[in-house]
CSV table of C-alpha atoms in Angstrom, one decimal:
chain,number,residue,atom,x,y,z
O,207,MET,CA,-9.5,196.1,91.0
O,208,ASN,CA,-11.7,193.4,92.3
O,209,GLU,CA,-9.1,190.7,92.2
O,210,GLU,CA,-6.6,193.0,93.9
O,211,ALA,CA,-9.2,193.7,96.6
O,212,GLN,CA,-9.7,189.9,97.0
O,213,ILE,CA,-6.0,189.3,97.5
O,214,THR,CA,-5.6,192.0,100.2
O,215,GLU,CA,-8.7,190.7,101.9
O,216,GLY,CA,-7.3,187.2,102.2
O,217,THR,CA,-3.8,188.2,103.3
O,218,PRO,CA,-3.3,188.3,107.1
O,219,GLU,CA,-2.6,191.7,108.3
O,220,THR,CA,1.0,192.2,109.6
O,221,GLY,CA,1.7,193.4,113.1
O,222,THR,CA,-1.4,191.9,114.7
O,223,GLN,CA,-1.3,190.0,118.0
O,224,GLU,CA,-2.4,186.7,116.3
O,225,GLU,CA,0.7,186.6,114.2
O,226,SER,CA,3.1,186.8,117.2
O,227,VAL,CA,1.4,183.9,118.9
O,228,PRO,CA,2.2,180.6,117.2
O,229,LYS,CA,-0.6,178.2,117.4
O,230,LYS,CA,0.1,174.5,117.1
O,231,GLU,CA,-3.5,173.7,116.3
O,232,GLU,CA,-3.6,176.2,113.5
O,233,GLN,CA,-0.5,174.8,112.0
O,234,GLU,CA,-1.9,171.3,112.2
O,235,GLU,CA,-5.1,172.5,110.6
O,236,LYS,CA,-3.2,174.1,107.8
O,237,ALA,CA,-1.3,170.9,107.2
O,238,GLU,CA,-4.6,169.0,107.0
O,239,LYS,CA,-6.1,171.6,104.7
O,240,ARG,CA,-3.8,170.7,101.9
O,241,PRO,CA,-5.7,168.5,99.6
O,242,ALA,CA,-3.9,167.2,96.6
O,243,VAL,CA,-5.4,167.9,93.1
O,244,ARG,CA,-4.8,165.8,90.0
O,245,VAL,CA,-3.4,167.9,87.3
O,246,ARG,CA,-3.7,166.5,83.8
O,247,ILE,CA,-1.2,168.1,81.5
O,248,ARG,CA,-1.1,167.8,77.7
O,249,ARG,CA,2.4,166.6,76.7
O,250,GLY,CA,4.1,166.2,73.4
O,251,GLY,CA,5.2,168.4,70.4
O,252,ALA,CA,3.1,169.8,67.6
O,253,ALA,CA,-0.6,168.8,67.2
O,254,GLY,CA,-0.8,165.3,65.7
O,255,ASP,CA,2.6,164.3,67.3
O,256,PRO,CA,2.5,160.5,67.9
O,257,GLU,CA,3.7,161.2,71.4
O,258,GLU,CA,0.8,163.5,72.2
O,259,ARG,CA,-0.7,162.4,75.5
O,260,PHE,CA,-2.0,163.6,78.9
O,261,ASP,CA,0.2,163.0,81.9
O,262,ALA,CA,-1.4,163.2,85.4
O,263,PHE,CA,0.4,164.7,88.4
O,264,GLN,CA,-0.7,164.9,92.0
O,265,VAL,CA,0.0,168.4,93.4
O,266,GLU,CA,-0.5,169.5,97.0
O,267,THR,CA,-2.5,172.7,97.1
O,268,GLY,CA,-2.1,175.7,99.4
O,269,PRO,CA,-4.2,178.7,100.1
O,270,ARG,CA,-4.6,181.1,97.1
O,271,MET,CA,-2.5,178.7,95.0
O,272,THR,CA,-2.7,179.4,91.2
O,273,VAL,CA,-2.5,177.1,88.2
O,274,LEU,CA,0.9,178.6,87.5
O,275,ASP,CA,2.1,177.7,91.0
O,276,ALA,CA,0.9,174.1,90.4
O,277,LEU,CA,2.9,174.0,87.1
O,278,VAL,CA,6.0,175.3,88.7
O,279,ALA,CA,5.6,172.7,91.5
O,280,VAL,CA,5.3,169.9,88.9
O,281,GLN,CA,8.3,171.1,87.0
O,282,SER,CA,10.5,171.5,90.0
O,283,ALA,CA,9.6,168.3,91.9
O,284,GLN,CA,8.2,165.8,89.4
O,285,GLU,CA,8.8,166.5,85.7
O,286,PRO,CA,11.7,168.7,84.9
O,287,THR,CA,11.1,168.4,81.2
O,288,LEU,CA,7.7,170.0,81.3
O,289,SER,CA,7.5,173.0,78.9
O,290,PHE,CA,5.3,176.0,79.6
O,291,ARG,CA,5.8,179.7,79.3
O,292,TYR,CA,5.5,182.4,81.9
O,293,SER,CA,7.2,185.7,82.8
O,294,CYS,CA,5.8,188.2,85.2
O,295,ARG,CA,3.6,185.9,87.4
O,296,VAL,CA,1.2,188.8,88.3
O,297,GLY,CA,-1.1,189.2,85.3
O,298,MET,CA,0.9,192.0,83.6
O,299,CYS,CA,2.6,190.3,80.7
O,300,GLY,CA,0.0,187.7,79.4
O,301,THR,CA,2.7,185.1,78.7
O,302,CYS,CA,1.2,182.2,80.7
O,303,ALA,CA,-2.1,182.0,78.8
O,304,LEU,CA,-3.2,178.4,78.4
O,305,LYS,CA,-6.5,176.4,78.5
O,306,VAL,CA,-7.7,175.4,82.0
O,307,ASN,CA,-10.4,172.8,81.9
O,308,GLY,CA,-11.1,173.6,78.3
O,309,ARG,CA,-11.3,177.4,78.6
O,310,PRO,CA,-8.5,179.8,77.8
O,311,ALA,CA,-7.2,181.7,80.9
O,312,TRP,CA,-4.0,183.1,82.5
O,313,ALA,CA,-2.3,180.4,84.6
O,314,CYS,CA,-1.0,183.1,87.0
O,315,ARG,CA,-4.5,184.6,87.8
O,316,THR,CA,-6.5,181.4,87.9
O,317,ARG,CA,-6.7,179.9,91.4
O,318,LEU,CA,-7.0,176.2,92.0
O,319,GLU,CA,-10.0,176.8,94.3
O,320,GLY,CA,-13.2,176.1,92.5
O,321,LEU,CA,-11.6,174.2,89.6
O,322,GLY,CA,-12.4,170.8,91.0
O,323,ASP,CA,-10.2,167.8,92.0
O,324,GLU,CA,-9.0,167.2,88.5
O,325,ILE,CA,-7.6,170.0,86.4
O,326,THR,CA,-6.9,169.7,82.7
O,327,LEU,CA,-4.3,171.9,81.2
O,328,GLU,CA,-3.9,172.3,77.5
O,329,PRO,CA,-2.1,174.7,75.2
O,330,LEU,CA,-4.1,177.6,73.6
O,331,THR,CA,-6.3,176.6,70.7
O,332,ASN,CA,-5.6,178.0,67.2
O,333,PHE,CA,-1.8,178.2,67.7
O,334,PRO,CA,0.9,175.8,66.5
O,335,VAL,CA,2.2,173.9,69.5
O,336,LEU,CA,5.9,173.9,70.1
O,337,SER,CA,6.1,171.6,73.1
O,338,ASP,CA,3.7,170.5,75.9
O,339,LEU,CA,1.9,173.8,76.8
O,340,ALA,CA,4.1,176.2,75.0
O,341,VAL,CA,2.7,177.6,71.7
O,342,ASP,CA,4.2,179.5,68.8
O,343,MET,CA,2.7,183.0,69.0
O,344,SER,CA,4.0,184.1,65.6
O,345,PRO,CA,0.8,183.8,63.6
O,346,PHE,CA,-0.8,186.1,66.2
O,347,PHE,CA,1.9,188.8,66.0
O,348,GLU,CA,2.1,188.4,62.2
O,349,LYS,CA,-1.6,189.4,62.0
O,350,MET,CA,-0.9,192.3,64.4
O,351,LYS,CA,1.6,193.5,61.7
O,352,ARG,CA,-0.8,192.9,58.9
O,353,ALA,CA,-3.3,195.1,60.7
O,354,ARG,CA,-0.5,197.7,61.0
O,355,GLY,CA,-0.9,197.7,64.8
O,356,TRP,CA,1.3,200.7,65.4
O,357,LEU,CA,0.8,204.5,65.2
O,358,GLU,CA,1.8,206.2,62.0
O,359,PRO,CA,2.3,209.8,63.3
O,360,THR,CA,0.9,212.7,61.3
O,361,GLY,CA,4.0,214.9,61.9
O,362,ALA,CA,2.0,217.4,63.9
O,363,ALA,CA,3.5,215.9,67.1
O,364,GLU,CA,6.9,217.3,66.1
O,365,LYS,CA,5.6,220.8,66.4
O,366,ALA,CA,3.5,220.5,69.5
O,367,PRO,CA,2.3,217.7,71.8
O,368,ALA,CA,-1.1,216.4,70.9
O,369,LEU,CA,-3.9,217.4,73.2
O,370,ILE,CA,-6.7,214.9,73.6
O,371,ALA,CA,-9.0,215.7,76.5
O,372,PRO,CA,-10.0,212.8,78.8
O,373,ASN,CA,-13.7,213.6,78.2
O,374,SER,CA,-13.4,214.0,74.5
O,375,ARG,CA,-15.4,211.7,72.2
O,376,GLU,CA,-12.2,210.3,70.7
O,377,ARG,CA,-10.7,209.4,74.1
O,378,LYS,CA,-13.9,207.8,75.3
O,379,ARG,CA,-14.1,205.7,72.2
O,380,ILE,CA,-10.5,204.5,72.5
O,381,GLU,CA,-10.4,204.1,76.3
O,382,PRO,CA,-12.1,200.7,76.7
O,383,HIS,CA,-9.8,199.1,74.1
O,384,ILE,CA,-6.3,200.2,75.1
O,385,GLU,CA,-5.5,197.8,77.9
O,386,CYS,CA,-4.7,194.8,75.6
O,387,ILE,CA,-1.5,192.9,76.6
O,388,THR,CA,-1.6,190.6,73.6
O,389,CYS,CA,-1.9,187.4,75.6
O,390,GLY,CA,-3.7,185.6,72.7
O,391,ILE,CA,-6.7,184.4,74.8
O,392,CYS,CA,-9.2,186.1,72.5
O,393,TYR,CA,-7.5,184.6,69.5
O,394,ALA,CA,-7.6,181.2,71.0
O,395,SER,CA,-11.3,181.5,72.0
O,396,CYS,CA,-12.4,182.8,68.6
O,397,SER,CA,-14.1,180.0,66.5
O,398,ILE,CA,-13.7,182.1,63.3
O,399,VAL,CA,-9.9,182.1,63.6
O,400,GLY,CA,-10.1,178.3,63.8
O,401,HIS,CA,-12.3,178.3,60.7
O,402,ASP,CA,-10.3,180.9,58.6
O,403,SER,CA,-6.6,180.9,59.3
O,404,ASP,CA,-6.3,184.2,57.4
O,405,TYR,CA,-8.7,186.0,59.7
O,406,LEU,CA,-7.0,188.9,61.5
O,407,GLY,CA,-8.5,187.9,64.8
O,408,PRO,CA,-9.9,189.9,67.7
O,409,ALA,CA,-6.7,191.4,69.1
O,410,ALA,CA,-5.4,192.9,65.9
O,411,LEU,CA,-8.8,194.3,65.0
O,412,ASN,CA,-9.1,195.8,68.5
O,413,ARG,CA,-5.7,197.5,68.1
O,414,ALA,CA,-6.8,198.8,64.6
O,415,TYR,CA,-9.9,200.2,66.2
O,416,THR,CA,-7.9,202.3,68.7
O,417,LEU,CA,-5.7,203.6,65.9
O,418,VAL,CA,-8.5,204.4,63.5
O,419,ASN,CA,-10.1,206.6,66.2
O,420,ASP,CA,-6.7,208.2,67.0
O,421,SER,CA,-6.5,211.8,65.6
O,422,ARG,CA,-2.6,211.5,65.9
O,423,ASP,CA,-2.6,208.7,63.3
O,424,ALA,CA,-1.9,209.6,59.7
O,425,LEU,CA,-3.3,206.5,58.0
O,426,GLY,CA,-7.0,207.1,58.8
O,427,PRO,CA,-9.3,205.8,56.0
O,428,GLU,CA,-6.4,203.8,54.5
O,429,ARG,CA,-6.1,201.8,57.7
O,430,LEU,CA,-9.8,201.3,57.9
O,431,LEU,CA,-9.9,199.9,54.3
O,432,GLU,CA,-7.1,197.6,55.1
O,433,VAL,CA,-8.8,196.0,58.1
O,434,CYS,CA,-12.4,196.0,56.8
O,435,THR,CA,-11.9,193.2,54.4
O,436,GLU,CA,-13.2,189.6,54.0
O,437,ASP,CA,-10.5,188.4,56.3
O,438,GLY,CA,-10.8,191.4,58.5
O,439,ALA,CA,-13.6,193.0,60.5
O,440,TRP,CA,-16.3,191.6,58.1
O,441,ARG,CA,-15.4,188.0,59.0
O,442,CYS,CA,-16.5,188.5,62.6
O,443,HIS,CA,-19.8,186.7,63.4
O,444,SER,CA,-20.5,188.5,66.7
O,445,GLN,CA,-20.2,185.3,68.8
O,446,TYR,CA,-18.7,187.3,71.8
O,447,ASN,CA,-16.3,184.5,72.8
O,448,CYS,CA,-13.4,187.0,72.7
O,449,THR,CA,-15.3,189.5,74.8
O,450,GLU,CA,-16.4,186.8,77.4
O,451,SER,CA,-12.9,185.4,77.7
O,452,CYS,CA,-10.7,188.6,77.7
O,453,PRO,CA,-9.0,188.7,81.2
O,454,LYS,CA,-8.7,192.5,80.8
O,455,GLY,CA,-12.4,193.0,80.2
O,456,ILE,CA,-11.9,194.4,76.7
O,457,SER,CA,-14.6,193.9,74.2
O,458,PRO,CA,-12.9,193.1,70.8
O,459,THR,CA,-16.3,192.4,69.4
O,460,GLY,CA,-17.3,196.0,70.3
O,461,ALA,CA,-14.1,197.2,68.5
O,462,ILE,CA,-14.9,195.2,65.4
O,463,LYS,CA,-18.5,196.5,65.4
O,464,GLY,CA,-17.0,200.0,65.7
O,465,LEU,CA,-14.8,199.4,62.7
O,466,LYS,CA,-17.8,198.1,60.7
O,467,ARG,CA,-19.9,201.1,61.7
O,468,ARG,CA,-17.1,203.5,60.6
O,469,ALA,CA,-16.7,201.6,57.3
O,470,VAL,CA,-20.4,201.7,56.6
O,471,SER,CA,-20.8,205.4,57.5
O,472,GLY,CA,-17.8,206.3,55.4
O,473,GLY,CA,-19.2,204.3,52.5
O,474,VAL,CA,-22.6,205.9,52.8
O,475,ARG,CA,-21.1,209.4,52.9
O,476,ARG,CA,-19.0,208.7,49.8
O,477,PHE,CA,-22.0,207.3,48.0
O,478,ALA,CA,-24.1,210.4,48.9
O,479,ALA,CA,-21.3,212.7,47.8
O,480,SER,CA,-20.9,210.9,44.5
O,481,ILE,CA,-24.6,211.2,43.8
O,482,PHE,CA,-24.5,215.0,44.6
O,483,ARG,CA,-21.6,215.3,42.2
O,484,GLY,CA,-23.7,213.5,39.5
O,485,ARG,CA,-21.2,210.7,39.1
O,486,ALA,CA,-21.6,207.0,39.5
O,487,PRO,CA,-20.7,205.7,43.0
O,488,GLY,CA,-17.0,204.8,43.1
O,489,ALA,CA,-16.1,206.8,40.0
I,471,MET,CA,-0.6,191.7,52.7
I,472,THR,CA,1.2,188.5,53.6
I,473,SER,CA,-0.9,185.4,54.2
I,474,VAL,CA,-0.4,183.7,57.5
I,475,LYS,CA,-0.9,180.0,56.9
I,476,ASP,CA,-0.4,177.8,59.9
I,477,PRO,CA,-1.6,174.3,58.9
I,478,VAL,CA,-0.7,172.5,62.1
I,479,THR,CA,-2.6,174.4,64.8
I,480,ASN,CA,-4.0,172.6,67.7
I,481,LYS,CA,-7.7,173.2,66.8
I,482,PRO,CA,-9.8,170.4,68.2
I,483,PRO,CA,-12.1,168.8,65.6
I,484,VAL,CA,-15.8,169.8,65.9
I,485,TRP,CA,-16.9,166.3,66.8
I,486,LYS,CA,-14.8,166.4,70.0
I,487,ILE,CA,-16.4,167.8,73.1
I,488,SER,CA,-13.3,169.8,73.9
I,489,ALA,CA,-14.0,172.0,70.8
I,490,TRP,CA,-17.3,173.1,72.4
I,491,ARG,CA,-16.2,173.6,76.0
I,492,SER,CA,-14.9,177.1,75.5
I,493,MET,CA,-18.2,178.3,74.1
I,494,TYR,CA,-20.1,181.2,75.9
I,495,PRO,CA,-23.8,182.0,75.7
I,496,GLY,CA,-23.3,184.5,72.8
I,497,MET,CA,-21.9,181.7,70.7
I,498,TRP,CA,-24.6,179.2,71.7
I,499,SER,CA,-27.1,181.8,70.5
I,500,TRP,CA,-25.3,182.1,67.2
I,501,VAL,CA,-25.0,178.3,66.7
I,502,LEU,CA,-28.7,177.8,67.5
I,503,GLN,CA,-29.6,180.6,65.1
I,504,ARG,CA,-27.7,178.8,62.3
I,505,LEU,CA,-29.3,175.5,63.1
I,506,SER,CA,-32.7,177.1,63.2
I,507,ALA,CA,-32.1,178.5,59.8
I,508,LEU,CA,-31.1,175.1,58.4
I,509,ALA,CA,-34.2,173.5,60.0
I,510,LEU,CA,-36.4,176.2,58.5
I,511,ILE,CA,-35.1,175.5,55.0
I,512,VAL,CA,-36.3,171.9,55.4
I,513,LEU,CA,-39.6,172.8,57.1
I,514,PHE,CA,-40.6,175.7,54.8
I,515,PRO,CA,-41.4,173.6,51.7
I,516,ILE,CA,-43.3,171.1,53.8
I,517,HIS,CA,-45.3,173.9,55.2
I,518,VAL,CA,-46.0,175.3,51.8
I,519,MET,CA,-47.2,172.0,50.5
I,520,ASN,CA,-49.4,171.3,53.5
I,521,PRO,CA,-50.0,174.3,55.7
I,522,TYR,CA,-52.2,172.4,58.2
I,523,ILE,CA,-49.7,170.1,59.9
I,524,ASP,CA,-49.8,171.3,63.5
I,525,SER,CA,-46.4,169.8,64.5
I,526,VAL,CA,-44.6,171.5,61.6
I,527,ARG,CA,-46.4,174.9,62.2
I,528,ILE,CA,-45.6,175.0,65.9
I,529,THR,CA,-41.9,173.9,65.3
I,530,MET,CA,-41.6,176.6,62.6
I,531,LEU,CA,-43.1,179.2,64.8
I,532,LEU,CA,-40.6,178.3,67.6
I,533,LEU,CA,-37.7,178.4,65.2
I,534,VAL,CA,-38.7,181.6,63.5
I,535,VAL,CA,-39.1,183.3,66.9
I,536,TRP,CA,-35.6,182.1,68.0
I,537,HIS,CA,-34.0,183.1,64.7
I,538,ALA,CA,-35.6,186.6,65.0
I,539,MET,CA,-34.5,187.1,68.6
I,540,HIS,CA,-30.8,186.5,67.7
I,541,GLY,CA,-31.2,188.7,64.7
I,542,ILE,CA,-32.6,191.5,66.8
I,543,LYS,CA,-29.6,191.0,69.2
I,544,VAL,CA,-27.1,191.4,66.4
I,545,ILE,CA,-28.9,194.4,64.9
I,546,LEU,CA,-29.0,196.1,68.3
I,547,THR,CA,-25.3,195.4,69.1
I,548,ASP,CA,-24.3,196.4,65.5
I,549,PHE,CA,-25.9,199.8,66.1
I,550,GLY,CA,-24.1,200.5,69.3
I,551,PHE,CA,-25.9,198.6,72.1
I,552,PRO,CA,-23.3,198.5,74.9
I,553,ASP,CA,-21.3,195.2,74.7
I,554,ARG,CA,-21.0,194.8,78.4
I,555,HIS,CA,-24.7,194.1,78.5
I,556,GLN,CA,-24.8,191.7,75.6
I,557,ARG,CA,-25.4,188.7,77.8
I,558,LYS,CA,-28.2,190.4,79.6
I,559,LEU,CA,-29.7,191.4,76.3
I,560,LEU,CA,-29.6,187.7,75.2
I,561,TRP,CA,-31.5,186.6,78.3
I,562,VAL,CA,-34.1,189.4,77.9
I,563,LEU,CA,-34.6,188.4,74.3
I,564,CYS,CA,-35.0,184.8,75.3
I,565,VAL,CA,-37.8,185.8,77.7
I,566,VAL,CA,-39.4,188.0,75.0
I,567,GLY,CA,-39.1,185.2,72.5
I,568,VAL,CA,-40.9,182.7,74.8
I,569,ALA,CA,-43.6,185.3,75.4
I,570,ALA,CA,-43.9,186.0,71.7
I,571,PHE,CA,-44.1,182.3,70.9
I,572,PHE,CA,-47.0,181.7,73.3
I,573,TRP,CA,-48.8,184.8,72.3
I,574,LEU,CA,-48.5,184.0,68.6
I,575,ALA,CA,-49.4,180.4,69.2
I,576,PHE,CA,-52.5,180.9,71.3
I,577,MET,CA,-53.9,184.2,70.0
I,578,HIS,CA,-56.0,182.4,67.4
I,579,LYS,CA,-57.0,179.1,68.8
I,580,GLU,CA,-59.1,178.3,65.8
I,581,TYR,CA,-55.9,177.9,63.7
I,582,TRP,CA,-54.8,174.8,65.6
I,583,ARG,CA,-56.5,171.5,64.9
I,584,PHE,CA,-55.4,170.0,68.2
I,585,MET,CA,-57.2,172.8,70.1
I,586,ALA,CA,-60.3,172.8,68.0
């Protein structure tokens, strides 16, 4: 919302008198206000490639120009072999995620203003690099599959549509976690993913949390047991890097904590029930 | 479950500054808690052998208070403290920690040789 508001604020209103009167001074001023920035881009194939290097390009900046605009400018005018990935250009798809000055961000929603005279662009951390800035996202989606990041319907939906009230507890729990567009920024910023390559990572666990809370999902406790493992929710160290870096404002740490709470409360309930039944816990 | 092994990721090694540039306050807090734990493991036996070394005592007090503050943060967020306020919680606990440190350090001046 805020970013949208900023954009409309900065855009000159159409149909005003000012627009119809061309001002030479203004045009000159605009031409002067085009400082060039130095964009350092990581080049080369996979990590450890002998040709891995940083190439610097001078890019003329314009008002509200983004990192993605700069990359397109470099590719079209200076270095046609530059590899990077993007799709929607408006922050909807999450394809253009990379590291800007060391921190993961979307190229399309990061403006050059405020980034300094020299901008360093690198591919996302924790991913195998394909070429230049493009990374292989398959480990990320492989883990989404491992966490079974899809709905397993109960079958009730075939009889009647599920009714989940907007103010119900279930909906309120899920709501802050559904906007994920799987850009991989949380996965790149998580130091635990870097430490344990089997760790499911923030995005997959965030997805699992929405499904564990979903009454239309048939897996329920089974799903919870699958993601609350050594390489699942319990691996998280609550460092909040994913929460701080998520461009959608999601808190995967909160989701992981939610999974842990559910696992513990379920375990405590089972333990209490087994004691009441006079059996050893787990028997 | 299939194992996802990706040996050639572009993870920067820990001795490079670039590995630490994407760290946020929550992770600094975590790193400092780990380091304070390691320092306490070293300092504790020294303290047990000679409990009257002022420099060791004051350092231990500082480290214990820091370690406890991060621990309280984790406990609160684990039990449902809203995540959107975790950074504020961290700063509040830092202030509480500094206050606790000074209070504990100076509540009994007779304990310290350098103040006696």
